[in-house]
Amino acid sequence: MRNDSVSITPIQLASIIISTIIGVSMLGIPRFVVNGAGMGAPFASLIGVVVAFIGLITLAFLGKRFPKQTVIGYSQALLGKKLGTFFSVLIITTFTLIMGLETRQFAEVVAGALL
């Protein structure tokens, strides 16, 4: 029997989390967009994709510029210690809230599928 410890790499963990978020979120997005935008739902969806793509491109460029740092690290390098710490706390809070909402949605989907 092998005693090697098996661990999940960061890329594997990110793949699992992203696929779970996309799978659960895709079920509710059309309803939320139609409720909010009505007949303008296709345009609202397009605008949302463009805004998300701009944020993704920005993070990709910053990741290339600061390859040895995380988002928290280079936010403090770009904005200064105090303002960077404030935005770091804001990012952590946002991710924590999103994680809670996604967990709730995932539980609803699983409960609906199993019950």
Short mmCIF file of N, CA and C in Angstrom, two decimals:
data_model
loop_
_atom_site.label_atom_id
_atom_site.label_comp_id
_atom_site.label_asym_id
_atom_site.label_seq_id
_atom_site.Cartn_x
_atom_site.Cartn_y
_atom_site.Cartn_z
N MET A 1 0.84 -1.17 0.00
CA MET A 1 0.00 0.00 0.00
C MET A 1 0.90 1.25 0.00
N ARG A 2 0.53 2.23 -0.82
CA ARG A 2 1.31 3.45 -0.90
C ARG A 2 0.89 4.42 0.19
N ASN A 3 1.86 5.08 0.77
CA ASN A 3 1.59 6.05 1.82
C ASN A 3 1.73 7.49 1.31
N ASP A 4 1.79 7.65 -0.01
CA ASP A 4 1.91 8.99 -0.56
C ASP A 4 0.64 9.78 -0.26
N SER A 5 0.84 11.02 0.12
CA SER A 5 -0.32 11.86 0.36
C SER A 5 -0.81 12.43 -0.98
N VAL A 6 -2.07 12.34 -1.19
CA VAL A 6 -2.67 12.83 -2.41
C VAL A 6 -3.30 14.18 -2.11
N SER A 7 -2.97 15.17 -2.90
CA SER A 7 -3.54 16.49 -2.68
C SER A 7 -4.07 17.04 -4.00
N ILE A 8 -4.97 17.97 -3.88
CA ILE A 8 -5.56 18.63 -5.04
C ILE A 8 -4.71 19.84 -5.36
N THR A 9 -4.36 20.00 -6.62
CA THR A 9 -3.57 21.16 -7.03
C THR A 9 -4.48 22.39 -7.08
N PRO A 10 -3.91 23.58 -7.02
CA PRO A 10 -4.74 24.79 -7.11
C PRO A 10 -5.56 24.86 -8.41
N ILE A 11 -5.00 24.39 -9.50
CA ILE A 11 -5.74 24.42 -10.77
C ILE A 11 -6.93 23.47 -10.72
N GLN A 12 -6.76 22.31 -10.12
CA GLN A 12 -7.88 21.37 -9.98
C GLN A 12 -8.97 21.96 -9.09
N LEU A 13 -8.57 22.59 -7.99
CA LEU A 13 -9.53 23.21 -7.09
C LEU A 13 -10.29 24.33 -7.79
N ALA A 14 -9.57 25.17 -8.53
CA ALA A 14 -10.22 26.25 -9.28
C ALA A 14 -11.19 25.69 -10.30
N SER A 15 -10.83 24.61 -10.98
CA SER A 15 -11.72 24.00 -11.97
C SER A 15 -12.99 23.48 -11.32
N ILE A 16 -12.88 22.86 -10.17
CA ILE A 16 -14.05 22.34 -9.47
C ILE A 16 -14.96 23.49 -9.04
N ILE A 17 -14.38 24.54 -8.47
CA ILE A 17 -15.18 25.67 -8.00
C ILE A 17 -15.85 26.38 -9.16
N ILE A 18 -15.10 26.63 -10.24
CA ILE A 18 -15.66 27.34 -11.39
C ILE A 18 -16.79 26.54 -12.03
N SER A 19 -16.59 25.24 -12.20
CA SER A 19 -17.65 24.43 -12.82
C SER A 19 -18.89 24.37 -11.94
N THR A 20 -18.72 24.35 -10.63
CA THR A 20 -19.87 24.35 -9.73
C THR A 20 -20.60 25.68 -9.78
N ILE A 21 -19.87 26.78 -9.76
CA ILE A 21 -20.50 28.10 -9.80
C ILE A 21 -21.23 28.30 -11.12
N ILE A 22 -20.59 27.96 -12.22
CA ILE A 22 -21.22 28.14 -13.52
C ILE A 22 -22.44 27.25 -13.65
N GLY A 23 -22.33 26.01 -13.21
CA GLY A 23 -23.46 25.10 -13.31
C GLY A 23 -24.67 25.55 -12.54
N VAL A 24 -24.48 26.04 -11.34
CA VAL A 24 -25.60 26.48 -10.50
C VAL A 24 -26.10 27.84 -10.96
N SER A 25 -25.22 28.75 -11.29
CA SER A 25 -25.62 30.10 -11.66
C SER A 25 -26.37 30.13 -12.98
N MET A 26 -26.01 29.28 -13.90
CA MET A 26 -26.66 29.30 -15.21
C MET A 26 -28.14 28.94 -15.12
N LEU A 27 -28.53 28.24 -14.08
CA LEU A 27 -29.93 27.87 -13.95
C LEU A 27 -30.81 29.07 -13.58
N GLY A 28 -30.29 30.00 -12.80
CA GLY A 28 -31.10 31.11 -12.33
C GLY A 28 -30.92 32.41 -13.06
N ILE A 29 -29.85 32.55 -13.84
CA ILE A 29 -29.55 33.84 -14.48
C ILE A 29 -30.66 34.30 -15.43
N PRO A 30 -31.17 33.47 -16.32
CA PRO A 30 -32.20 33.99 -17.24
C PRO A 30 -33.43 34.56 -16.52
N ARG A 31 -33.85 33.91 -15.46
CA ARG A 31 -35.02 34.41 -14.72
C ARG A 31 -34.73 35.76 -14.08
N PHE A 32 -33.54 35.91 -13.47
CA PHE A 32 -33.20 37.18 -12.83
C PHE A 32 -33.08 38.31 -13.84
N VAL A 33 -32.48 38.01 -14.99
CA VAL A 33 -32.31 39.05 -16.01
C VAL A 33 -33.66 39.47 -16.58
N VAL A 34 -34.54 38.53 -16.86
CA VAL A 34 -35.85 38.86 -17.41
C VAL A 34 -36.68 39.62 -16.39
N ASN A 35 -36.62 39.23 -15.12
CA ASN A 35 -37.35 39.97 -14.08
C ASN A 35 -36.85 41.40 -13.95
N GLY A 36 -35.55 41.60 -14.08
CA GLY A 36 -34.98 42.93 -13.92
C GLY A 36 -35.07 43.80 -15.15
N ALA A 37 -34.87 43.22 -16.33
CA ALA A 37 -34.78 44.02 -17.55
C ALA A 37 -35.99 43.90 -18.46
N GLY A 38 -36.82 42.91 -18.25
CA GLY A 38 -38.01 42.75 -19.09
C GLY A 38 -37.63 42.44 -20.53
N MET A 39 -38.12 43.28 -21.45
CA MET A 39 -37.86 43.06 -22.87
C MET A 39 -36.40 43.35 -23.25
N GLY A 40 -35.68 44.06 -22.40
CA GLY A 40 -34.28 44.38 -22.68
C GLY A 40 -33.32 43.33 -22.14
N ALA A 41 -33.80 42.14 -21.84
CA ALA A 41 -32.97 41.09 -21.24
C ALA A 41 -31.79 40.70 -22.12
N PRO A 42 -31.94 40.54 -23.45
CA PRO A 42 -30.76 40.20 -24.26
C PRO A 42 -29.69 41.28 -24.21
N PHE A 43 -30.10 42.55 -24.27
CA PHE A 43 -29.14 43.65 -24.20
C PHE A 43 -28.48 43.71 -22.83
N ALA A 44 -29.26 43.50 -21.77
CA ALA A 44 -28.71 43.51 -20.41
C ALA A 44 -27.69 42.38 -20.23
N SER A 45 -27.99 41.22 -20.82
CA SER A 45 -27.05 40.10 -20.75
C SER A 45 -25.76 40.42 -21.47
N LEU A 46 -25.88 41.04 -22.64
CA LEU A 46 -24.69 41.43 -23.41
C LEU A 46 -23.84 42.43 -22.65
N ILE A 47 -24.46 43.42 -22.05
CA ILE A 47 -23.72 44.41 -21.26
C ILE A 47 -23.02 43.74 -20.07
N GLY A 48 -23.70 42.81 -19.42
CA GLY A 48 -23.09 42.09 -18.31
C GLY A 48 -21.87 41.29 -18.72
N VAL A 49 -21.94 40.65 -19.89
CA VAL A 49 -20.80 39.88 -20.40
C VAL A 49 -19.64 40.81 -20.72
N VAL A 50 -19.93 41.97 -21.30
CA VAL A 50 -18.86 42.93 -21.64
C VAL A 50 -18.18 43.45 -20.38
N VAL A 51 -18.96 43.80 -19.36
CA VAL A 51 -18.39 44.30 -18.10
C VAL A 51 -17.53 43.22 -17.43
N ALA A 52 -18.03 41.99 -17.41
CA ALA A 52 -17.25 40.90 -16.83
C ALA A 52 -15.97 40.65 -17.61
N PHE A 53 -16.03 40.75 -18.93
CA PHE A 53 -14.85 40.54 -19.77
C PHE A 53 -13.81 41.63 -19.53
N ILE A 54 -14.25 42.87 -19.35
CA ILE A 54 -13.32 43.97 -19.06
C ILE A 54 -12.62 43.71 -17.72
N GLY A 55 -13.36 43.27 -16.71
CA GLY A 55 -12.75 42.95 -15.42
C GLY A 55 -11.76 41.80 -15.53
N LEU A 56 -12.11 40.79 -16.32
CA LEU A 56 -11.22 39.64 -16.51
C LEU A 56 -9.93 40.05 -17.21
N ILE A 57 -10.04 40.87 -18.25
CA ILE A 57 -8.86 41.35 -18.97
C ILE A 57 -7.97 42.19 -18.05
N THR A 58 -8.59 43.04 -17.23
CA THR A 58 -7.82 43.86 -16.29
C THR A 58 -7.04 42.98 -15.31
N LEU A 59 -7.71 41.96 -14.75
CA LEU A 59 -7.02 41.06 -13.83
C LEU A 59 -5.91 40.27 -14.54
N ALA A 60 -6.12 39.91 -15.79
CA ALA A 60 -5.09 39.18 -16.53
C ALA A 60 -3.86 40.06 -16.76
N PHE A 61 -4.08 41.31 -17.15
CA PHE A 61 -2.94 42.21 -17.34
C PHE A 61 -2.19 42.49 -16.04
N LEU A 62 -2.93 42.70 -14.95
CA LEU A 62 -2.28 42.92 -13.67
C LEU A 62 -1.54 41.67 -13.20
N GLY A 63 -2.10 40.50 -13.49
CA GLY A 63 -1.41 39.25 -13.15
C GLY A 63 -0.11 39.09 -13.92
N LYS A 64 -0.08 39.54 -15.17
CA LYS A 64 1.17 39.49 -15.94
C LYS A 64 2.17 40.51 -15.43
N ARG A 65 1.68 41.66 -15.01
CA ARG A 65 2.59 42.71 -14.53
C ARG A 65 3.19 42.36 -13.17
N PHE A 66 2.41 41.69 -12.32
CA PHE A 66 2.87 41.28 -10.99
C PHE A 66 2.76 39.76 -10.87
N PRO A 67 3.65 39.01 -11.51
CA PRO A 67 3.48 37.56 -11.56
C PRO A 67 3.70 36.84 -10.23
N LYS A 68 4.41 37.42 -9.30
CA LYS A 68 4.71 36.77 -8.03
C LYS A 68 3.74 37.16 -6.92
N GLN A 69 2.73 38.01 -7.22
CA GLN A 69 1.83 38.50 -6.18
C GLN A 69 0.39 38.08 -6.48
N THR A 70 -0.43 38.13 -5.45
CA THR A 70 -1.85 37.87 -5.60
C THR A 70 -2.58 39.19 -5.81
N VAL A 71 -3.89 39.13 -5.97
CA VAL A 71 -4.69 40.35 -6.13
C VAL A 71 -4.54 41.23 -4.89
N ILE A 72 -4.50 40.63 -3.74
CA ILE A 72 -4.33 41.39 -2.49
C ILE A 72 -2.98 42.09 -2.49
N GLY A 73 -1.94 41.40 -2.90
CA GLY A 73 -0.59 41.97 -2.90
C GLY A 73 -0.43 43.13 -3.85
N TYR A 74 -0.90 42.96 -5.09
CA TYR A 74 -0.67 44.07 -6.02
C TYR A 74 -1.71 45.17 -5.89
N SER A 75 -2.81 44.95 -5.18
CA SER A 75 -3.70 46.08 -4.90
C SER A 75 -3.02 47.03 -3.93
N GLN A 76 -2.27 46.48 -2.98
CA GLN A 76 -1.54 47.35 -2.06
C GLN A 76 -0.36 48.02 -2.75
N ALA A 77 0.24 47.35 -3.72
CA ALA A 77 1.36 47.96 -4.46
C ALA A 77 0.87 49.09 -5.36
N LEU A 78 -0.32 48.95 -5.92
CA LEU A 78 -0.85 49.97 -6.83
C LEU A 78 -1.54 51.12 -6.11
N LEU A 79 -2.28 50.82 -5.05
CA LEU A 79 -3.11 51.84 -4.40
C LEU A 79 -2.53 52.39 -3.11
N GLY A 80 -1.46 51.80 -2.61
CA GLY A 80 -0.91 52.20 -1.33
C GLY A 80 -1.39 51.26 -0.24
N LYS A 81 -0.77 51.35 0.90
CA LYS A 81 -1.04 50.39 1.99
C LYS A 81 -2.47 50.50 2.52
N LYS A 82 -2.92 51.72 2.87
CA LYS A 82 -4.23 51.87 3.49
C LYS A 82 -5.37 51.62 2.51
N LEU A 83 -5.31 52.25 1.34
CA LEU A 83 -6.37 52.08 0.36
C LEU A 83 -6.37 50.66 -0.20
N GLY A 84 -5.20 50.07 -0.37
CA GLY A 84 -5.09 48.69 -0.81
C GLY A 84 -5.67 47.72 0.19
N THR A 85 -5.43 47.98 1.47
CA THR A 85 -6.01 47.13 2.52
C THR A 85 -7.52 47.25 2.53
N PHE A 86 -8.04 48.46 2.36
CA PHE A 86 -9.49 48.66 2.31
C PHE A 86 -10.10 47.86 1.16
N PHE A 87 -9.52 47.95 -0.04
CA PHE A 87 -10.05 47.21 -1.18
C PHE A 87 -9.84 45.71 -1.02
N SER A 88 -8.78 45.31 -0.34
CA SER A 88 -8.57 43.89 -0.07
C SER A 88 -9.67 43.34 0.82
N VAL A 89 -10.02 44.08 1.86
CA VAL A 89 -11.11 43.67 2.75
C VAL A 89 -12.42 43.64 1.97
N LEU A 90 -12.62 44.61 1.09
CA LEU A 90 -13.82 44.66 0.26
C LEU A 90 -13.90 43.44 -0.67
N ILE A 91 -12.78 43.06 -1.26
CA ILE A 91 -12.74 41.89 -2.14
C ILE A 91 -13.02 40.61 -1.35
N ILE A 92 -12.40 40.48 -0.20
CA ILE A 92 -12.61 39.28 0.63
C ILE A 92 -14.06 39.19 1.08
N THR A 93 -14.65 40.32 1.48
CA THR A 93 -16.05 40.34 1.90
C THR A 93 -16.97 39.96 0.74
N THR A 94 -16.70 40.51 -0.43
CA THR A 94 -17.52 40.20 -1.60
C THR A 94 -17.44 38.72 -1.94
N PHE A 95 -16.23 38.16 -1.96
CA PHE A 95 -16.08 36.74 -2.27
C PHE A 95 -16.76 35.87 -1.23
N THR A 96 -16.72 36.28 0.04
CA THR A 96 -17.37 35.51 1.09
C THR A 96 -18.89 35.52 0.91
N LEU A 97 -19.45 36.68 0.60
CA LEU A 97 -20.89 36.77 0.36
C LEU A 97 -21.30 35.95 -0.87
N ILE A 98 -20.52 36.04 -1.94
CA ILE A 98 -20.83 35.28 -3.14
C ILE A 98 -20.75 33.79 -2.87
N MET A 99 -19.75 33.39 -2.09
CA MET A 99 -19.62 31.98 -1.74
C MET A 99 -20.83 31.49 -0.96
N GLY A 100 -21.33 32.30 -0.03
CA GLY A 100 -22.52 31.93 0.72
C GLY A 100 -23.75 31.82 -0.17
N LEU A 101 -23.92 32.78 -1.08
CA LEU A 101 -25.06 32.73 -1.99
C LEU A 101 -24.98 31.54 -2.93
N GLU A 102 -23.80 31.24 -3.43
CA GLU A 102 -23.63 30.09 -4.32
C GLU A 102 -23.88 28.78 -3.58
N THR A 103 -23.45 28.71 -2.34
CA THR A 103 -23.70 27.50 -1.54
C THR A 103 -25.20 27.31 -1.33
N ARG A 104 -25.89 28.39 -1.08
CA ARG A 104 -27.34 28.33 -0.90
C ARG A 104 -28.02 27.88 -2.19
N GLN A 105 -27.62 28.45 -3.33
CA GLN A 105 -28.20 28.05 -4.61
C GLN A 105 -27.90 26.59 -4.91
N PHE A 106 -26.69 26.18 -4.64
CA PHE A 106 -26.31 24.79 -4.90
C PHE A 106 -27.15 23.84 -4.05
N ALA A 107 -27.37 24.21 -2.78
CA ALA A 107 -28.20 23.38 -1.90
C ALA A 107 -29.63 23.30 -2.40
N GLU A 108 -30.17 24.41 -2.92
CA GLU A 108 -31.52 24.40 -3.46
C GLU A 108 -31.62 23.51 -4.70
N VAL A 109 -30.61 23.57 -5.56
CA VAL A 109 -30.61 22.74 -6.76
C VAL A 109 -30.53 21.27 -6.40
N VAL A 110 -29.65 20.93 -5.47
CA VAL A 110 -29.49 19.53 -5.05
C VAL A 110 -30.77 19.05 -4.37
N ALA A 111 -31.35 19.86 -3.51
CA ALA A 111 -32.59 19.47 -2.82
C ALA A 111 -33.73 19.31 -3.83
N GLY A 112 -33.80 20.18 -4.81
CA GLY A 112 -34.83 20.07 -5.84
C GLY A 112 -34.66 18.86 -6.72
N ALA A 113 -33.44 18.48 -6.99
CA ALA A 113 -33.17 17.33 -7.85
C ALA A 113 -33.38 16.02 -7.11
N LEU A 114 -33.09 16.01 -5.81
CA LEU A 114 -33.16 14.76 -5.06
C LEU A 114 -34.52 14.52 -4.41
N LEU A 115 -35.24 15.59 -4.12
CA LEU A 115 -36.50 15.41 -3.40
C LEU A 115 -37.69 15.46 -4.33
#
